[in-house]
mmCIF file of C-alpha atoms in Angstrom:
data_model
loop_
_atom_site.group_PDB
_atom_site.id
_atom_site.type_symbol
_atom_site.label_atom_id
_atom_site.label_comp_id
_atom_site.label_asym_id
_atom_site.label_seq_id
_atom_site.Cartn_x
_atom_site.Cartn_y
_atom_site.Cartn_z
ATOM 1 C CA UNK A 1 -18.853 -51.350 -72.779
ATOM 2 C CA UNK A 2 -20.172 -47.791 -72.851
ATOM 3 C CA UNK A 3 -18.139 -44.933 -74.550
ATOM 4 C CA UNK A 4 -17.860 -41.726 -72.436
ATOM 5 C CA UNK A 5 -17.138 -38.484 -74.326
ATOM 6 C CA UNK A 6 -14.631 -36.279 -72.516
ATOM 7 C CA UNK A 7 -14.910 -32.505 -72.398
ATOM 8 C CA UNK A 8 -11.559 -31.054 -72.922
ATOM 9 C CA UNK A 9 -12.616 -27.281 -73.316
ATOM 10 C CA UNK A 10 -11.307 -26.460 -69.855
ATOM 11 C CA UNK A 11 -8.251 -28.578 -69.801
ATOM 12 C CA UNK A 12 -4.625 -28.094 -70.751
ATOM 13 C CA UNK A 13 -3.278 -31.082 -72.838
ATOM 14 C CA UNK A 14 0.554 -31.300 -73.387
ATOM 15 C CA UNK A 15 2.219 -33.926 -75.466
ATOM 16 C CA UNK A 16 4.620 -36.147 -73.479
ATOM 17 C CA UNK A 17 5.330 -38.942 -76.029
ATOM 18 C CA UNK A 18 5.474 -38.774 -79.747
ATOM 19 C CA UNK A 19 3.056 -40.803 -81.964
ATOM 20 C CA UNK A 20 4.222 -44.335 -82.308
ATOM 21 C CA UNK A 21 2.432 -47.159 -84.061
ATOM 22 C CA UNK A 22 -0.075 -49.174 -81.687
ATOM 23 C CA UNK A 23 1.087 -52.665 -81.583
ATOM 24 C CA UNK A 24 -1.671 -55.283 -81.509
ATOM 25 C CA UNK A 25 0.702 -58.179 -80.585
ATOM 26 C CA UNK A 26 3.825 -57.736 -78.953
ATOM 27 C CA UNK A 27 5.096 -61.242 -80.049
ATOM 28 C CA UNK A 28 4.451 -60.786 -83.788
ATOM 29 C CA UNK A 29 4.945 -56.995 -83.864
ATOM 30 C CA UNK A 30 1.586 -56.734 -85.631
ATOM 31 C CA UNK A 31 0.179 -53.145 -85.684
ATOM 32 C CA UNK A 32 -3.311 -52.394 -84.534
ATOM 33 C CA UNK A 33 -5.888 -51.471 -87.075
ATOM 34 C CA UNK A 34 -9.162 -49.520 -86.763
ATOM 35 C CA UNK A 35 -12.011 -52.202 -86.931
ATOM 36 C CA UNK A 36 -14.092 -50.169 -89.348
ATOM 37 C CA UNK A 37 -11.807 -48.532 -91.671
ATOM 38 C CA UNK A 38 -8.845 -50.893 -91.332
ATOM 39 C CA UNK A 39 -6.533 -47.603 -90.739
ATOM 40 C CA UNK A 40 -3.260 -48.220 -88.682
ATOM 41 C CA UNK A 41 -3.733 -46.730 -85.238
ATOM 42 C CA UNK A 42 -1.111 -44.670 -83.327
ATOM 43 C CA UNK A 43 -0.555 -44.081 -79.719
ATOM 44 C CA UNK A 44 0.658 -40.852 -78.119
ATOM 45 C CA UNK A 45 1.227 -39.951 -74.580
ATOM 46 C CA UNK A 46 -0.309 -36.711 -72.953
ATOM 47 C CA UNK A 47 -0.466 -34.909 -69.599
ATOM 48 C CA UNK A 48 -4.171 -33.750 -69.069
ATOM 49 C CA UNK A 49 -4.319 -30.916 -66.651
ATOM 50 C CA UNK A 50 -7.836 -29.475 -65.367
ATOM 51 C CA UNK A 51 -8.530 -27.731 -62.311
ATOM 52 C CA UNK A 52 -5.260 -28.054 -60.608
ATOM 53 C CA UNK A 53 -5.176 -32.062 -61.183
ATOM 54 C CA UNK A 54 -2.948 -33.812 -63.766
ATOM 55 C CA UNK A 55 -3.047 -37.396 -65.248
ATOM 56 C CA UNK A 56 -0.686 -39.036 -67.675
ATOM 57 C CA UNK A 57 -2.587 -40.926 -70.411
ATOM 58 C CA UNK A 58 -1.943 -42.939 -73.530
ATOM 59 C CA UNK A 59 -4.362 -41.833 -76.271
ATOM 60 C CA UNK A 60 -5.034 -43.776 -79.574
ATOM 61 C CA UNK A 61 -5.570 -41.821 -82.720
ATOM 62 C CA UNK A 62 -5.883 -43.039 -86.502
ATOM 63 C CA UNK A 63 -2.806 -42.577 -88.306
ATOM 64 C CA UNK A 64 -4.265 -39.791 -90.506
ATOM 65 C CA UNK A 65 -5.281 -38.015 -87.428
ATOM 66 C CA UNK A 66 -1.807 -37.196 -86.464
ATOM 67 C CA UNK A 67 -1.030 -33.634 -87.487
ATOM 68 C CA UNK A 68 2.180 -32.147 -88.635
ATOM 69 C CA UNK A 69 3.903 -29.776 -86.313
ATOM 70 C CA UNK A 70 3.539 -31.564 -82.917
ATOM 71 C CA UNK A 71 6.317 -31.007 -80.479
ATOM 72 C CA UNK A 72 7.097 -32.549 -77.024
ATOM 73 C CA UNK A 73 5.926 -30.467 -74.328
ATOM 74 C CA UNK A 74 3.780 -28.516 -76.381
ATOM 75 C CA UNK A 75 -0.081 -28.018 -76.114
ATOM 76 C CA UNK A 76 -2.286 -30.316 -78.159
ATOM 77 C CA UNK A 77 -6.160 -30.912 -78.880
ATOM 78 C CA UNK A 78 -7.837 -34.076 -79.003
ATOM 79 C CA UNK A 79 -10.957 -33.657 -80.950
ATOM 80 C CA UNK A 80 -13.626 -36.434 -80.183
ATOM 81 C CA UNK A 81 -11.869 -37.687 -77.258
ATOM 82 C CA UNK A 82 -13.623 -40.494 -75.611
ATOM 83 C CA UNK A 83 -12.914 -42.825 -72.530
ATOM 84 C CA UNK A 84 -13.950 -46.459 -72.542
ATOM 85 C CA UNK A 85 -13.699 -48.752 -69.434
ATOM 86 C CA UNK A 86 -12.188 -51.997 -70.047
ATOM 87 C CA UNK A 87 -11.538 -55.174 -68.194
ATOM 88 C CA UNK A 88 -9.723 -58.641 -68.687
ATOM 89 C CA UNK A 89 -8.321 -61.522 -67.399
ATOM 90 C CA UNK A 90 -4.635 -62.137 -68.264
ATOM 91 C CA UNK A 91 -2.691 -65.034 -66.753
ATOM 92 C CA UNK A 92 -5.405 -65.815 -64.147
ATOM 93 C CA UNK A 93 -5.430 -62.085 -62.803
ATOM 94 C CA UNK A 94 -8.123 -59.521 -63.482
ATOM 95 C CA UNK A 95 -7.159 -56.402 -65.018
ATOM 96 C CA UNK A 96 -9.119 -53.048 -65.648
ATOM 97 C CA UNK A 97 -8.555 -49.462 -66.872
ATOM 98 C CA UNK A 98 -9.635 -46.924 -69.232
ATOM 99 C CA UNK A 99 -8.866 -46.667 -72.778
ATOM 100 C CA UNK A 100 -8.828 -43.311 -74.381
ATOM 101 C CA UNK A 101 -9.282 -42.571 -78.164
ATOM 102 C CA UNK A 102 -9.637 -39.323 -80.160
ATOM 103 C CA UNK A 103 -10.196 -38.490 -83.810
ATOM 104 C CA UNK A 104 -6.971 -36.512 -84.169
ATOM 105 C CA UNK A 105 -4.069 -34.935 -82.219
ATOM 106 C CA UNK A 106 -3.369 -31.347 -83.254
ATOM 107 C CA UNK A 107 -1.131 -28.437 -82.078
ATOM 108 C CA UNK A 108 -3.219 -25.929 -79.608
ATOM 109 C CA UNK A 109 -2.485 -22.865 -77.789
ATOM 110 C CA UNK A 110 -2.358 -22.624 -74.095
ATOM 111 C CA UNK A 111 -5.491 -21.687 -72.361
ATOM 112 C CA UNK A 112 -5.494 -18.073 -71.246
ATOM 113 C CA UNK A 113 -2.986 -16.983 -73.769
ATOM 114 C CA UNK A 114 -4.258 -14.069 -75.905
ATOM 115 C CA UNK A 115 -1.214 -12.805 -77.700
ATOM 116 C CA UNK A 116 2.322 -12.813 -77.820
ATOM 117 C CA UNK A 117 4.321 -10.910 -75.335
ATOM 118 C CA UNK A 118 6.070 -7.691 -76.561
#
């Protein structure tokens, strides 16, 4: 399926769940790996706020893309954020959704904040 780039310059993105290894197989505990690099993948939870609307989303990032200094509730940047629609059949039921992936997750500043208050 097609990958869609997500423009984040006008959005505020806040970290809601700390990075955790992405589990590929819940029965075995196998950690998901990038198909090209073989690097372990992590998931984070964020709230994406833009134009008065907000969404809670999970984003997959490579382990090397998880920056130090991330704090729950703090703004983050998601360079290279893309969305990929998916669908599958599980136990006879059709499921669908959107998977999000970014090259990294880094600390960011709140939009509109130009300096520290005196």
